Tab-separated table of C-alpha atoms and ligand atoms in Angstrom:
chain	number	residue	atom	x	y	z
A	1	UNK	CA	-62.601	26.866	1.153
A	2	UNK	CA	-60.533	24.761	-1.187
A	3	UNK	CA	-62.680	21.625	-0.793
A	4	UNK	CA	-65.472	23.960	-1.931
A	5	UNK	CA	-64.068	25.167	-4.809
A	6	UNK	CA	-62.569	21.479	-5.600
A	7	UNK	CA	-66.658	19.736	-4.932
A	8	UNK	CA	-67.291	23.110	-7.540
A	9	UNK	CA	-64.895	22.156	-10.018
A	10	UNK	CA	-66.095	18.230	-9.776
A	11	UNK	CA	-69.490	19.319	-10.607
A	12	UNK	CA	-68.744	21.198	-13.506
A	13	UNK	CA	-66.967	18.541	-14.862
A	14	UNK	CA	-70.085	16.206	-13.994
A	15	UNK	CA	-72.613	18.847	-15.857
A	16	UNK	CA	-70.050	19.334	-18.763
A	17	UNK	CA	-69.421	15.025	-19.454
A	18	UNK	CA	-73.466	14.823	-18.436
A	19	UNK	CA	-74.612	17.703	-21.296
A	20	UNK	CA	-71.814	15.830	-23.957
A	21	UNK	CA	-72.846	12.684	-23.208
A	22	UNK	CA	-76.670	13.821	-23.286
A	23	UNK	CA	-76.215	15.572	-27.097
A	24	UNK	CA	-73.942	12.357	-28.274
A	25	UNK	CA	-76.869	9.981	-27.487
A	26	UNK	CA	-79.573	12.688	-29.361
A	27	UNK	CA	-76.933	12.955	-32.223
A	28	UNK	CA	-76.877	8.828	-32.453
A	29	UNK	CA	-80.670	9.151	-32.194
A	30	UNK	CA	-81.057	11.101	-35.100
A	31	UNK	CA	-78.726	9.271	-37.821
A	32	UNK	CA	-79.937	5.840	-36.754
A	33	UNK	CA	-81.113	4.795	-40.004
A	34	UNK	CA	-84.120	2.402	-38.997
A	35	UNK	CA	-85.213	1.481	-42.970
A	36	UNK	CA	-82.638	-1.368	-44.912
A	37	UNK	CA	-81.660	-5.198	-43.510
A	38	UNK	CA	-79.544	-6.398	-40.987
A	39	UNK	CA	-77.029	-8.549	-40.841
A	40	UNK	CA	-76.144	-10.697	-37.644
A	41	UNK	CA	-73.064	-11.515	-36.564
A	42	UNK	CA	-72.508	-15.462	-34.643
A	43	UNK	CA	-69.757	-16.960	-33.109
A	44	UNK	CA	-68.826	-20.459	-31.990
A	45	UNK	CA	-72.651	-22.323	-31.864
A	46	UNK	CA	-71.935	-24.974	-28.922
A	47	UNK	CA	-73.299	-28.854	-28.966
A	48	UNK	CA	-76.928	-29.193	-28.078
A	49	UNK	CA	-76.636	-30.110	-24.056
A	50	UNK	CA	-73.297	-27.320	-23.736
A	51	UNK	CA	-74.061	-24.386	-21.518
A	52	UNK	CA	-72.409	-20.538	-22.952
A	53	UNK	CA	-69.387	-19.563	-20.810
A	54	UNK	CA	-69.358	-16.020	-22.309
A	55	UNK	CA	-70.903	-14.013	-25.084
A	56	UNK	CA	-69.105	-15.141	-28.050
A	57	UNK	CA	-70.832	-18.784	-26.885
A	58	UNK	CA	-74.364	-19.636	-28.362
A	59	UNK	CA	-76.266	-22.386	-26.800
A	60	UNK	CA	-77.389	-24.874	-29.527
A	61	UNK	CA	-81.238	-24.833	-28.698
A	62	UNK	CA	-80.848	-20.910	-28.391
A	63	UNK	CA	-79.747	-20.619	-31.495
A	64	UNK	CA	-82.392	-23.046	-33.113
A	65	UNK	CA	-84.572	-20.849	-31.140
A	66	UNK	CA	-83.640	-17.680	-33.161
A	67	UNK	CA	-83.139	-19.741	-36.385
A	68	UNK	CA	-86.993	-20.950	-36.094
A	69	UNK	CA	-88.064	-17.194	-35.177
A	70	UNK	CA	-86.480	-16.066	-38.675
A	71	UNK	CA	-88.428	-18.514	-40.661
A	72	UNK	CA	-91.687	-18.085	-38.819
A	73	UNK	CA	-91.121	-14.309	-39.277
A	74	UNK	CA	-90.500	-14.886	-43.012
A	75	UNK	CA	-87.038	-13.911	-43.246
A	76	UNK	CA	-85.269	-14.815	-46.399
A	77	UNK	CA	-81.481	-14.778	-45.842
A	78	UNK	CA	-79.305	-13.602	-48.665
A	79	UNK	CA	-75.539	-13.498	-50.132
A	80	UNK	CA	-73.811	-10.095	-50.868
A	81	UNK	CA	-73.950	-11.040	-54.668
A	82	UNK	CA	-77.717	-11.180	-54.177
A	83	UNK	CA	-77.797	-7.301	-53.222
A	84	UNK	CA	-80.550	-5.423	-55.336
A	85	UNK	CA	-81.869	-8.554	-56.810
A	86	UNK	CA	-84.235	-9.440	-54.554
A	87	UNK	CA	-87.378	-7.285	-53.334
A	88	UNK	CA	-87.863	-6.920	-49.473
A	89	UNK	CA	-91.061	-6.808	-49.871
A	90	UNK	CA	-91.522	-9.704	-51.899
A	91	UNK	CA	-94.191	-12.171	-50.768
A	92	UNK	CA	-93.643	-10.275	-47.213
A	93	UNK	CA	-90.849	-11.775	-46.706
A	94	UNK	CA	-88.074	-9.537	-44.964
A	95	UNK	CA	-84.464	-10.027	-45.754
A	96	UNK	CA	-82.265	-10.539	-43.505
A	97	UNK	CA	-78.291	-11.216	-43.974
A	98	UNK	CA	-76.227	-14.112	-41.124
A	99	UNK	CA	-72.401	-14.146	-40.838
A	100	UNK	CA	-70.296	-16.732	-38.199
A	101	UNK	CA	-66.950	-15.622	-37.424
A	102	UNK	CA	-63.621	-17.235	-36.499
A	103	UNK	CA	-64.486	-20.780	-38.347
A	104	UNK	CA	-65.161	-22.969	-35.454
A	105	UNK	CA	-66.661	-26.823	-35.262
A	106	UNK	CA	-69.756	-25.991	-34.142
A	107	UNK	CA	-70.071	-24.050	-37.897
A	108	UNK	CA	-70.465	-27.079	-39.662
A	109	UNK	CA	-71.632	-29.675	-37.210
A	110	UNK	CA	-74.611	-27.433	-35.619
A	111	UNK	CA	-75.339	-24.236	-37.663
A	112	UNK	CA	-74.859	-25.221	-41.393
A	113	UNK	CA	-77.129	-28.234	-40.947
A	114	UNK	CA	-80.066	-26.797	-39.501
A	115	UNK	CA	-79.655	-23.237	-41.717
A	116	UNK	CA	-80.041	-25.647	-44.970
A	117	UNK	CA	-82.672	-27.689	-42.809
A	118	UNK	CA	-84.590	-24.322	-43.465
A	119	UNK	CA	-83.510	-23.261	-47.114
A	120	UNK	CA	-81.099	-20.143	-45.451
A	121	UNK	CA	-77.363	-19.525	-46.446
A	122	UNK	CA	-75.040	-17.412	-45.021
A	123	UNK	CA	-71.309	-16.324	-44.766
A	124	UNK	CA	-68.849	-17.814	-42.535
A	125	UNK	CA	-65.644	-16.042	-42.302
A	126	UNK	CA	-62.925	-17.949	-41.843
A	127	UNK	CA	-58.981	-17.685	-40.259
A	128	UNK	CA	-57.458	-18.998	-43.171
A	129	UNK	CA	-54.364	-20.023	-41.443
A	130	UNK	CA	-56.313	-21.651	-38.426
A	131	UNK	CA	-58.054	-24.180	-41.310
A	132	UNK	CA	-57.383	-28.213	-40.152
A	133	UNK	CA	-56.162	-27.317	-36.712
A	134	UNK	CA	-57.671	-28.310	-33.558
A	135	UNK	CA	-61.309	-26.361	-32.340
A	136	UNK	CA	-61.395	-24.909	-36.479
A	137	UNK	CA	-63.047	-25.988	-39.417
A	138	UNK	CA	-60.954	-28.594	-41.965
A	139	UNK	CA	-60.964	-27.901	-45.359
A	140	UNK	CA	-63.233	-30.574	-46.320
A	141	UNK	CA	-65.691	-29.414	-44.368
A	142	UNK	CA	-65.728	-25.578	-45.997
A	143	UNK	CA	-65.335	-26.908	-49.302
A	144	UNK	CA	-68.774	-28.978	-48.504
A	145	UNK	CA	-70.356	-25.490	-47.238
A	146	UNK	CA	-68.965	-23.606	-49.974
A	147	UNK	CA	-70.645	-26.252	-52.788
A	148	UNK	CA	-73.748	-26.390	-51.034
A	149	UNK	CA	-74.329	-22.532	-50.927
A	150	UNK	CA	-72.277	-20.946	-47.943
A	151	UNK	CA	-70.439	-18.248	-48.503
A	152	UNK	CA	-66.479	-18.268	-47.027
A	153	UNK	CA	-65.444	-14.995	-46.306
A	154	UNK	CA	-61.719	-14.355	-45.198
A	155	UNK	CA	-61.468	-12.901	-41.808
A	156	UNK	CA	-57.640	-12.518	-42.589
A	157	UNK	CA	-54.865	-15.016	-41.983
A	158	UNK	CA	-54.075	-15.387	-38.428
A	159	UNK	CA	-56.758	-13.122	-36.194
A	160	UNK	CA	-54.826	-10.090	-35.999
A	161	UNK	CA	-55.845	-6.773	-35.011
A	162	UNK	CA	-55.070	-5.040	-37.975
A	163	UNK	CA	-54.883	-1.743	-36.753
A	164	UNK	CA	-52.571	-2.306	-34.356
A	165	UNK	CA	-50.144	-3.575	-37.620
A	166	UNK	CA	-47.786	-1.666	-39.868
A	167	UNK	CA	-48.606	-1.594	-43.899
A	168	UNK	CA	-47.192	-5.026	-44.892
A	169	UNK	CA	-48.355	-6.671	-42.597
A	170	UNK	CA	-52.068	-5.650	-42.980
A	171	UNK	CA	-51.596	-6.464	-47.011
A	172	UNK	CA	-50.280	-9.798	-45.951
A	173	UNK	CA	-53.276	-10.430	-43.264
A	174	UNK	CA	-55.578	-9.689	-46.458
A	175	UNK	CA	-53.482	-11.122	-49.374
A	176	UNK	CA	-52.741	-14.311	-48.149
A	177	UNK	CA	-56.301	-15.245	-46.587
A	178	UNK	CA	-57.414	-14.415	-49.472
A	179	UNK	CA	-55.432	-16.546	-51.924
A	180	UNK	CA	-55.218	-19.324	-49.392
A	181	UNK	CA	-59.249	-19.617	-49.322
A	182	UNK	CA	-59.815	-19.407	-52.829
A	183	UNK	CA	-57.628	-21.920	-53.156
A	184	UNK	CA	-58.904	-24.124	-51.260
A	185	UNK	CA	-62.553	-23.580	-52.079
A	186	UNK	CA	-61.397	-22.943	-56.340
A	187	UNK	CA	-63.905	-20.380	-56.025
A	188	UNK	CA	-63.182	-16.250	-55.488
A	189	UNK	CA	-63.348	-15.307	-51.978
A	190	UNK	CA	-64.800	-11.733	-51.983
A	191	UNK	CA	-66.314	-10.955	-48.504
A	192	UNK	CA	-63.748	-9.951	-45.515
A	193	UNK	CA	-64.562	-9.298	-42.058
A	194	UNK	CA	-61.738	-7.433	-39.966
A	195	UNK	CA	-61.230	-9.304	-36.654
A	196	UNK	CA	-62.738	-7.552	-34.001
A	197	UNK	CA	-64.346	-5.585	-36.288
A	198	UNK	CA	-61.755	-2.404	-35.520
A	199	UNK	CA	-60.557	-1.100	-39.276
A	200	UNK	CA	-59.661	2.526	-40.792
A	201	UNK	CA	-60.146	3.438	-44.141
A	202	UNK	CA	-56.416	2.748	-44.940
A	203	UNK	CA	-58.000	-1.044	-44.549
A	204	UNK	CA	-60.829	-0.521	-46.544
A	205	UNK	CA	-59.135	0.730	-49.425
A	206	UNK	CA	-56.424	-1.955	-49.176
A	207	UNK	CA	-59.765	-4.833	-49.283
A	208	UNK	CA	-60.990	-2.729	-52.281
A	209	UNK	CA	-57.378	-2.756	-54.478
A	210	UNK	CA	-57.060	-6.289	-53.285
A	211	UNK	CA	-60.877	-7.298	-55.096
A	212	UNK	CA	-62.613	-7.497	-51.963
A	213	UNK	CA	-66.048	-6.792	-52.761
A	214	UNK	CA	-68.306	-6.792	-49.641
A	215	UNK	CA	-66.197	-5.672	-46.024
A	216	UNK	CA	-68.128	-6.315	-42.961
A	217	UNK	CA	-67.917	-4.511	-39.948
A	218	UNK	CA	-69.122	-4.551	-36.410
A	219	UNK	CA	-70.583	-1.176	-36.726
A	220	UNK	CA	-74.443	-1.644	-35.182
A	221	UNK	CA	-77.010	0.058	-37.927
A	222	UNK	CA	-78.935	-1.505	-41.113
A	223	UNK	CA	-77.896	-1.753	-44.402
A	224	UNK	CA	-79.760	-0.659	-48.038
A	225	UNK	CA	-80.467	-2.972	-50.383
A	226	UNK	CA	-77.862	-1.692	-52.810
A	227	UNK	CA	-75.601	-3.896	-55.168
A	228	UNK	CA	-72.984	-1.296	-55.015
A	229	UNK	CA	-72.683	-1.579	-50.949
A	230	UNK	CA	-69.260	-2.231	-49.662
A	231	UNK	CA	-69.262	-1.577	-46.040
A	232	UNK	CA	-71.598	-3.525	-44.223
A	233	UNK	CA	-73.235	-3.036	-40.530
A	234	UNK	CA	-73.287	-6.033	-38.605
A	235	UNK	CA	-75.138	-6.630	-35.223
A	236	UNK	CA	-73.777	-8.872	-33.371
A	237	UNK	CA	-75.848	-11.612	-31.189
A	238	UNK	CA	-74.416	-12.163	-27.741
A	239	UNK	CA	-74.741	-15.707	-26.135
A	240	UNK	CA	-76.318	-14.386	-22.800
A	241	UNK	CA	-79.083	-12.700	-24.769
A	242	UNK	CA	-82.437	-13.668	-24.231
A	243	UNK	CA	-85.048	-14.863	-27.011
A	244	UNK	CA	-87.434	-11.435	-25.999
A	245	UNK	CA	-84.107	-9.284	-26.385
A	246	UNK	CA	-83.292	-11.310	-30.066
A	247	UNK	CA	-86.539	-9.977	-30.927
A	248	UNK	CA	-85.967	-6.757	-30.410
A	249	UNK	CA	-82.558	-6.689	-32.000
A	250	UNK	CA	-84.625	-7.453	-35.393
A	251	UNK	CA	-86.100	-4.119	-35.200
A	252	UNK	CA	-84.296	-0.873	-35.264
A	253	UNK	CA	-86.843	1.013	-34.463
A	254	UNK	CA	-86.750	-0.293	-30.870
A	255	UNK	CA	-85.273	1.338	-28.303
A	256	UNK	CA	-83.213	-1.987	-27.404
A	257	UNK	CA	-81.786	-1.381	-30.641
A	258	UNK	CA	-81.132	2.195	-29.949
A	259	UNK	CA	-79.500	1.002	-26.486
A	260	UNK	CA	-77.096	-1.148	-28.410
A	261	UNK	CA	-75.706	0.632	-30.729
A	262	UNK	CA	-75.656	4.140	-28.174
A	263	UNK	CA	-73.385	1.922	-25.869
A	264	UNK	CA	-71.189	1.334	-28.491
A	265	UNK	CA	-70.737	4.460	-29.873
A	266	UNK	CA	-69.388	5.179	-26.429
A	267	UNK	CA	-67.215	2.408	-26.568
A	268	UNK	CA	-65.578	3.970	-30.032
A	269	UNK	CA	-65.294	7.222	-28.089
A	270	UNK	CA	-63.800	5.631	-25.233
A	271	UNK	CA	-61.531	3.712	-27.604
A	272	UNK	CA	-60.757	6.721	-29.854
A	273	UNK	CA	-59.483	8.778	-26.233
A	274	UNK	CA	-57.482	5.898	-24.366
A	275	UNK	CA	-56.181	3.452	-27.258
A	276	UNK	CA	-56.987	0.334	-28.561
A	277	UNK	CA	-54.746	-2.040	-26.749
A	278	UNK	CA	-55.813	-0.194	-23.484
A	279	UNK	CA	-59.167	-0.469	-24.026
A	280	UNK	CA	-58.546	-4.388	-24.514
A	281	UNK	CA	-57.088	-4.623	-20.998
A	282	UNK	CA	-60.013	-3.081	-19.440
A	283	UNK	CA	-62.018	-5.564	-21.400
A	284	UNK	CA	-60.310	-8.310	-20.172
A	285	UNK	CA	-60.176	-7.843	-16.770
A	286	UNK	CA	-64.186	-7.241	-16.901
A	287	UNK	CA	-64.283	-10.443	-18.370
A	288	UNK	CA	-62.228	-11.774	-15.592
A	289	UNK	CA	-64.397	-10.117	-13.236
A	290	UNK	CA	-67.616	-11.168	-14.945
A	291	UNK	CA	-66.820	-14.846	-15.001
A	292	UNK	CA	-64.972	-15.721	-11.895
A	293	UNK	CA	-67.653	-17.021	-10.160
A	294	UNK	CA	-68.661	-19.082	-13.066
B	301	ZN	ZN1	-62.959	-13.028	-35.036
Protein backbone atom coordinates (compact mmCIF):
# COMPACT_ATOMS: atom_id res chain seq x y z
CA UNK A 1 0.00 0.00 0.00
CA UNK A 2 2.63 2.59 0.75
CA UNK A 3 4.88 1.63 -2.18
CA UNK A 4 1.73 2.32 -4.22
CA UNK A 5 1.01 5.47 -3.11
CA UNK A 6 4.97 6.35 -3.09
CA UNK A 7 5.27 4.82 -7.31
CA UNK A 8 1.83 7.41 -7.31
CA UNK A 9 3.48 10.26 -5.91
CA UNK A 10 6.79 9.60 -8.25
CA UNK A 11 4.62 9.80 -11.20
CA UNK A 12 3.04 12.88 -10.47
CA UNK A 13 6.11 14.42 -9.98
CA UNK A 14 7.29 12.85 -13.45
CA UNK A 15 3.93 14.31 -15.29
CA UNK A 16 4.27 17.68 -13.35
CA UNK A 17 8.53 18.27 -14.32
CA UNK A 18 7.39 16.47 -17.91
CA UNK A 19 4.25 19.19 -18.60
CA UNK A 20 6.89 22.25 -17.17
CA UNK A 21 9.53 21.16 -19.00
CA UNK A 22 7.19 20.54 -22.17
CA UNK A 23 5.62 24.45 -21.94
CA UNK A 24 9.38 25.89 -21.14
CA UNK A 25 10.67 24.43 -24.46
CA UNK A 26 7.18 25.87 -26.44
CA UNK A 27 7.75 29.20 -24.49
CA UNK A 28 11.66 29.24 -25.84
CA UNK A 29 10.10 28.26 -29.19
CA UNK A 30 8.08 31.12 -29.49
CA UNK A 31 10.53 34.15 -28.48
CA UNK A 32 13.38 32.70 -30.51
CA UNK A 33 13.92 35.61 -32.59
CA UNK A 34 15.20 33.91 -35.95
CA UNK A 35 15.63 37.55 -38.06
CA UNK A 36 19.14 39.81 -37.01
CA UNK A 37 23.10 38.44 -37.08
CA UNK A 38 24.98 36.32 -35.02
CA UNK A 39 27.84 36.56 -33.37
CA UNK A 40 30.22 33.50 -32.62
CA UNK A 41 32.04 33.00 -29.83
CA UNK A 42 35.98 31.03 -30.23
CA UNK A 43 38.33 29.99 -27.87
CA UNK A 44 41.96 28.91 -27.94
CA UNK A 45 42.45 27.94 -32.05
CA UNK A 46 45.25 25.07 -31.67
CA UNK A 47 48.45 24.66 -34.21
CA UNK A 48 47.59 23.06 -37.50
CA UNK A 49 48.62 19.13 -36.72
CA UNK A 50 47.10 19.61 -32.66
CA UNK A 51 44.12 17.43 -31.96
CA UNK A 52 41.02 19.35 -29.46
CA UNK A 53 41.14 17.89 -25.92
CA UNK A 54 37.78 19.54 -25.03
CA UNK A 55 35.32 22.06 -26.35
CA UNK A 56 36.93 25.26 -25.66
CA UNK A 57 39.81 23.60 -28.21
CA UNK A 58 39.42 24.31 -32.05
CA UNK A 59 41.41 22.28 -34.39
CA UNK A 60 43.33 24.60 -36.80
CA UNK A 61 42.03 23.04 -40.17
CA UNK A 62 38.47 23.01 -38.46
CA UNK A 63 38.50 26.28 -37.97
CA UNK A 64 39.88 27.23 -41.53
CA UNK A 65 37.13 24.98 -42.43
CA UNK A 66 34.41 27.30 -40.93
CA UNK A 67 36.46 30.45 -41.79
CA UNK A 68 36.33 29.35 -45.69
CA UNK A 69 32.44 28.43 -45.26
CA UNK A 70 31.84 32.22 -44.13
CA UNK A 71 33.47 33.67 -47.13
CA UNK A 72 32.02 31.25 -49.63
CA UNK A 73 28.63 31.99 -47.96
CA UNK A 74 29.32 35.75 -48.32
CA UNK A 75 29.54 36.70 -44.85
CA UNK A 76 30.92 40.09 -44.15
CA UNK A 77 32.15 40.28 -40.53
CA UNK A 78 31.71 43.53 -38.70
CA UNK A 79 32.83 45.71 -35.49
CA UNK A 80 30.18 46.94 -32.92
CA UNK A 81 30.96 50.58 -34.12
CA UNK A 82 29.85 49.36 -37.55
CA UNK A 83 26.18 48.60 -36.16
CA UNK A 84 23.46 50.23 -38.51
CA UNK A 85 25.95 51.26 -41.05
CA UNK A 86 26.04 48.54 -43.07
CA UNK A 87 22.99 46.84 -45.02
CA UNK A 88 22.56 42.98 -44.57
CA UNK A 89 21.38 42.75 -47.56
CA UNK A 90 23.92 44.51 -49.35
CA UNK A 91 25.39 42.76 -52.39
CA UNK A 92 23.85 39.47 -50.55
CA UNK A 93 26.20 39.45 -48.37
CA UNK A 94 25.04 38.40 -44.72
CA UNK A 95 26.68 39.85 -41.71
CA UNK A 96 27.94 38.05 -39.39
CA UNK A 97 29.88 39.25 -36.04
CA UNK A 98 33.35 36.72 -34.52
CA UNK A 99 34.66 37.19 -30.94
CA UNK A 100 37.84 34.89 -29.32
CA UNK A 101 37.92 34.84 -25.71
CA UNK A 102 40.56 34.50 -22.98
CA UNK A 103 43.59 35.97 -25.31
CA UNK A 104 45.48 32.89 -26.07
CA UNK A 105 48.62 32.22 -28.68
CA UNK A 106 46.83 30.56 -31.04
CA UNK A 107 44.83 34.27 -31.45
CA UNK A 108 47.52 35.78 -33.16
CA UNK A 109 49.63 33.02 -34.60
CA UNK A 110 46.55 30.99 -36.29
CA UNK A 111 43.26 33.01 -36.33
CA UNK A 112 44.28 36.70 -36.96
CA UNK A 113 46.38 35.67 -39.95
CA UNK A 114 44.07 33.76 -41.90
CA UNK A 115 40.81 36.18 -40.80
CA UNK A 116 42.90 39.17 -42.60
CA UNK A 117 43.99 36.44 -45.26
CA UNK A 118 40.17 36.88 -46.06
CA UNK A 119 39.46 40.71 -45.44
CA UNK A 120 37.35 39.71 -41.86
CA UNK A 121 37.98 41.45 -38.41
CA UNK A 122 36.79 40.61 -35.29
CA UNK A 123 37.00 41.14 -31.43
CA UNK A 124 39.26 39.36 -29.21
CA UNK A 125 38.66 39.85 -25.62
CA UNK A 126 41.37 39.84 -23.64
CA UNK A 127 42.46 39.07 -19.60
CA UNK A 128 44.15 42.15 -19.21
CA UNK A 129 46.17 41.01 -16.34
CA UNK A 130 47.12 37.60 -18.07
CA UNK A 131 48.87 39.96 -21.09
CA UNK A 132 52.92 38.75 -21.56
CA UNK A 133 52.54 35.67 -19.45
CA UNK A 134 53.04 32.23 -20.53
CA UNK A 135 50.01 30.43 -23.01
CA UNK A 136 48.54 34.54 -23.44
CA UNK A 137 48.96 37.04 -25.91
CA UNK A 138 52.06 39.81 -25.34
CA UNK A 139 51.34 43.17 -25.81
CA UNK A 140 53.09 43.54 -28.97
CA UNK A 141 51.22 41.20 -30.47
CA UNK A 142 47.56 42.98 -29.57
CA UNK A 143 48.88 46.23 -30.31
CA UNK A 144 49.71 44.67 -34.00
CA UNK A 145 45.92 43.30 -34.06
CA UNK A 146 44.55 46.34 -32.71
CA UNK A 147 46.44 48.64 -35.69
CA UNK A 148 45.57 46.31 -38.25
CA UNK A 149 41.74 46.28 -37.50
CA UNK A 150 40.98 43.83 -34.48
CA UNK A 151 39.04 44.88 -32.01
CA UNK A 152 40.40 44.20 -28.07
CA UNK A 153 37.66 43.86 -25.89
CA UNK A 154 38.32 43.54 -22.02
CA UNK A 155 37.09 40.34 -20.63
CA UNK A 156 37.98 41.87 -17.13
CA UNK A 157 41.27 41.69 -15.27
CA UNK A 158 41.95 38.35 -13.95
CA UNK A 159 38.96 35.75 -15.23
CA UNK A 160 36.75 36.08 -12.41
CA UNK A 161 33.30 35.08 -12.07
CA UNK A 162 31.87 38.22 -11.38
CA UNK A 163 28.84 37.22 -9.88
CA UNK A 164 30.18 35.30 -7.45
CA UNK A 165 32.13 38.91 -6.28
CA UNK A 166 31.07 41.66 -3.93
CA UNK A 167 30.65 45.46 -5.47
CA UNK A 168 34.34 46.53 -5.49
CA UNK A 169 35.55 43.98 -6.64
CA UNK A 170 33.35 43.68 -9.81
CA UNK A 171 34.20 47.68 -10.45
CA UNK A 172 37.80 46.73 -10.12
CA UNK A 173 37.45 43.48 -12.55
CA UNK A 174 35.93 46.20 -15.08
CA UNK A 175 37.92 49.39 -14.20
CA UNK A 176 41.20 48.18 -14.31
CA UNK A 177 40.93 45.91 -17.59
CA UNK A 178 39.72 48.56 -18.93
CA UNK A 179 42.34 51.24 -18.29
CA UNK A 180 45.08 48.67 -18.50
CA UNK A 181 44.02 47.80 -22.30
CA UNK A 182 43.57 51.13 -23.46
CA UNK A 183 46.66 51.76 -22.33
CA UNK A 184 48.35 49.54 -23.85
CA UNK A 185 46.61 49.66 -27.20
CA UNK A 186 46.32 54.09 -26.78
CA UNK A 187 43.07 53.41 -28.19
CA UNK A 188 39.43 53.23 -26.06
CA UNK A 189 38.55 49.81 -25.20
CA UNK A 190 34.70 49.71 -25.37
CA UNK A 191 33.52 46.04 -25.81
CA UNK A 192 33.48 43.67 -22.51
CA UNK A 193 32.66 40.15 -22.36
CA UNK A 194 31.88 38.75 -18.72
CA UNK A 195 33.87 35.51 -18.20
CA UNK A 196 31.77 32.70 -18.48
CA UNK A 197 29.34 34.73 -19.78
CA UNK A 198 27.21 34.64 -16.19
CA UNK A 199 26.31 38.62 -15.41
CA UNK A 200 23.16 40.46 -13.70
CA UNK A 201 22.07 43.69 -14.52
CA UNK A 202 23.95 45.16 -11.46
CA UNK A 203 27.01 44.28 -14.09
CA UNK A 204 25.54 45.71 -16.93
CA UNK A 205 24.87 48.93 -15.53
CA UNK A 206 28.30 49.08 -13.86
CA UNK A 207 29.91 48.39 -17.91
CA UNK A 208 27.46 51.19 -18.95
CA UNK A 209 28.64 54.05 -16.07
CA UNK A 210 32.10 52.76 -16.70
CA UNK A 211 31.76 53.74 -20.91
CA UNK A 212 31.43 50.33 -21.95
CA UNK A 213 29.61 50.47 -25.05
CA UNK A 214 28.92 46.97 -26.51
CA UNK A 215 28.63 43.90 -23.47
CA UNK A 216 28.65 40.49 -24.85
CA UNK A 217 27.07 37.67 -23.46
CA UNK A 218 26.78 33.97 -23.87
CA UNK A 219 23.10 34.16 -24.18
CA UNK A 220 22.29 31.87 -27.58
CA UNK A 221 19.79 34.14 -29.94
CA UNK A 222 20.56 36.81 -32.87
CA UNK A 223 21.08 40.22 -32.66
CA UNK A 224 19.36 43.47 -34.75
CA UNK A 225 21.27 45.51 -36.63
CA UNK A 226 20.88 48.46 -34.29
CA UNK A 227 23.66 51.10 -33.40
CA UNK A 228 22.08 51.59 -30.10
CA UNK A 229 22.52 47.66 -29.10
CA UNK A 230 24.30 47.03 -25.90
CA UNK A 231 23.75 43.52 -24.96
CA UNK A 232 24.84 41.18 -27.39
CA UNK A 233 23.91 37.27 -28.00
CA UNK A 234 26.75 35.23 -28.64
CA UNK A 235 26.77 31.52 -29.87
CA UNK A 236 29.37 29.87 -28.98
CA UNK A 237 31.30 27.19 -31.35
CA UNK A 238 32.36 24.06 -29.52
CA UNK A 239 35.63 22.25 -30.66
CA UNK A 240 33.92 18.74 -31.01
CA UNK A 241 31.38 20.21 -33.41
CA UNK A 242 31.19 18.98 -36.71
CA UNK A 243 31.40 21.14 -40.07
CA UNK A 244 27.39 19.85 -40.95
CA UNK A 245 26.46 20.98 -37.25
CA UNK A 246 28.57 24.65 -37.90
CA UNK A 247 26.22 24.92 -40.63
CA UNK A 248 23.38 24.69 -38.94
CA UNK A 249 24.42 26.92 -36.09
CA UNK A 250 24.39 29.80 -38.93
CA UNK A 251 20.76 29.49 -39.16
CA UNK A 252 18.30 30.06 -36.44
CA UNK A 253 15.69 28.87 -38.01
CA UNK A 254 17.02 25.31 -37.63
CA UNK A 255 16.02 23.16 -35.22
CA UNK A 256 19.85 22.52 -34.23
CA UNK A 257 19.70 26.00 -33.36
CA UNK A 258 16.55 25.62 -31.45
CA UNK A 259 18.28 22.49 -29.64
CA UNK A 260 21.07 24.74 -28.51
CA UNK A 261 19.81 27.37 -27.11
CA UNK A 262 16.57 25.05 -25.40
CA UNK A 263 19.45 23.13 -23.57
CA UNK A 264 20.69 26.10 -22.26
CA UNK A 265 17.86 27.69 -21.09
CA UNK A 266 17.70 24.62 -18.92
CA UNK A 267 21.03 25.04 -17.85
CA UNK A 268 20.03 28.83 -16.52
CA UNK A 269 17.10 27.14 -14.80
CA UNK A 270 19.14 24.56 -13.37
CA UNK A 271 21.66 27.23 -12.39
CA UNK A 272 19.04 29.73 -11.14
CA UNK A 273 17.59 26.54 -8.56
CA UNK A 274 21.00 24.96 -7.28
CA UNK A 275 23.69 27.92 -7.46
CA UNK A 276 26.34 28.89 -9.49
CA UNK A 277 29.35 27.43 -7.84
CA UNK A 278 27.32 24.12 -7.56
CA UNK A 279 26.46 23.98 -10.86
CA UNK A 280 30.35 24.39 -11.67
CA UNK A 281 31.12 21.22 -9.70
CA UNK A 282 28.72 19.20 -11.58
CA UNK A 283 30.37 20.60 -14.64
CA UNK A 284 33.54 19.60 -13.72
CA UNK A 285 33.21 16.31 -12.76
CA UNK A 286 31.31 15.69 -16.29
CA UNK A 287 34.27 16.95 -17.72
CA UNK A 288 36.26 14.56 -15.70
CA UNK A 289 34.02 11.92 -16.69
CA UNK A 290 33.92 12.91 -20.35
CA UNK A 291 37.65 12.94 -20.83
CA UNK A 292 39.14 10.21 -18.79
CA UNK A 293 39.51 7.92 -21.34
CA UNK A 294 41.07 10.47 -23.53
ZN1 LIG B 1 36.84 33.40 -20.69
Amino acid sequence: MLLSNFKKNVFVIFIIIFSLMTLHALHVYASLNKDGFIVLIYHEILDKGIQSQNKYQHAYDDFIAQIDYLKQQRYRTILPSQLGDVSVSKDNEKIIMLTFDDGTPGHYSNAYPYLRHHGYNAIFFIISNYVDRKYSLSKEQIQEMSQNGMEIGSHTANHYLLTSLERDQILNELTNSKETLTAVLGKEVTSFAPPGGWYNNKIIEMSKELGYRSFFSCDIGVNDNDPKLFIFNRVEVLGDMSYEDFQKLLDPSSLYFYRYKLVQSYKFLLVSVVGIENYRKIGEFKNKFKYATL
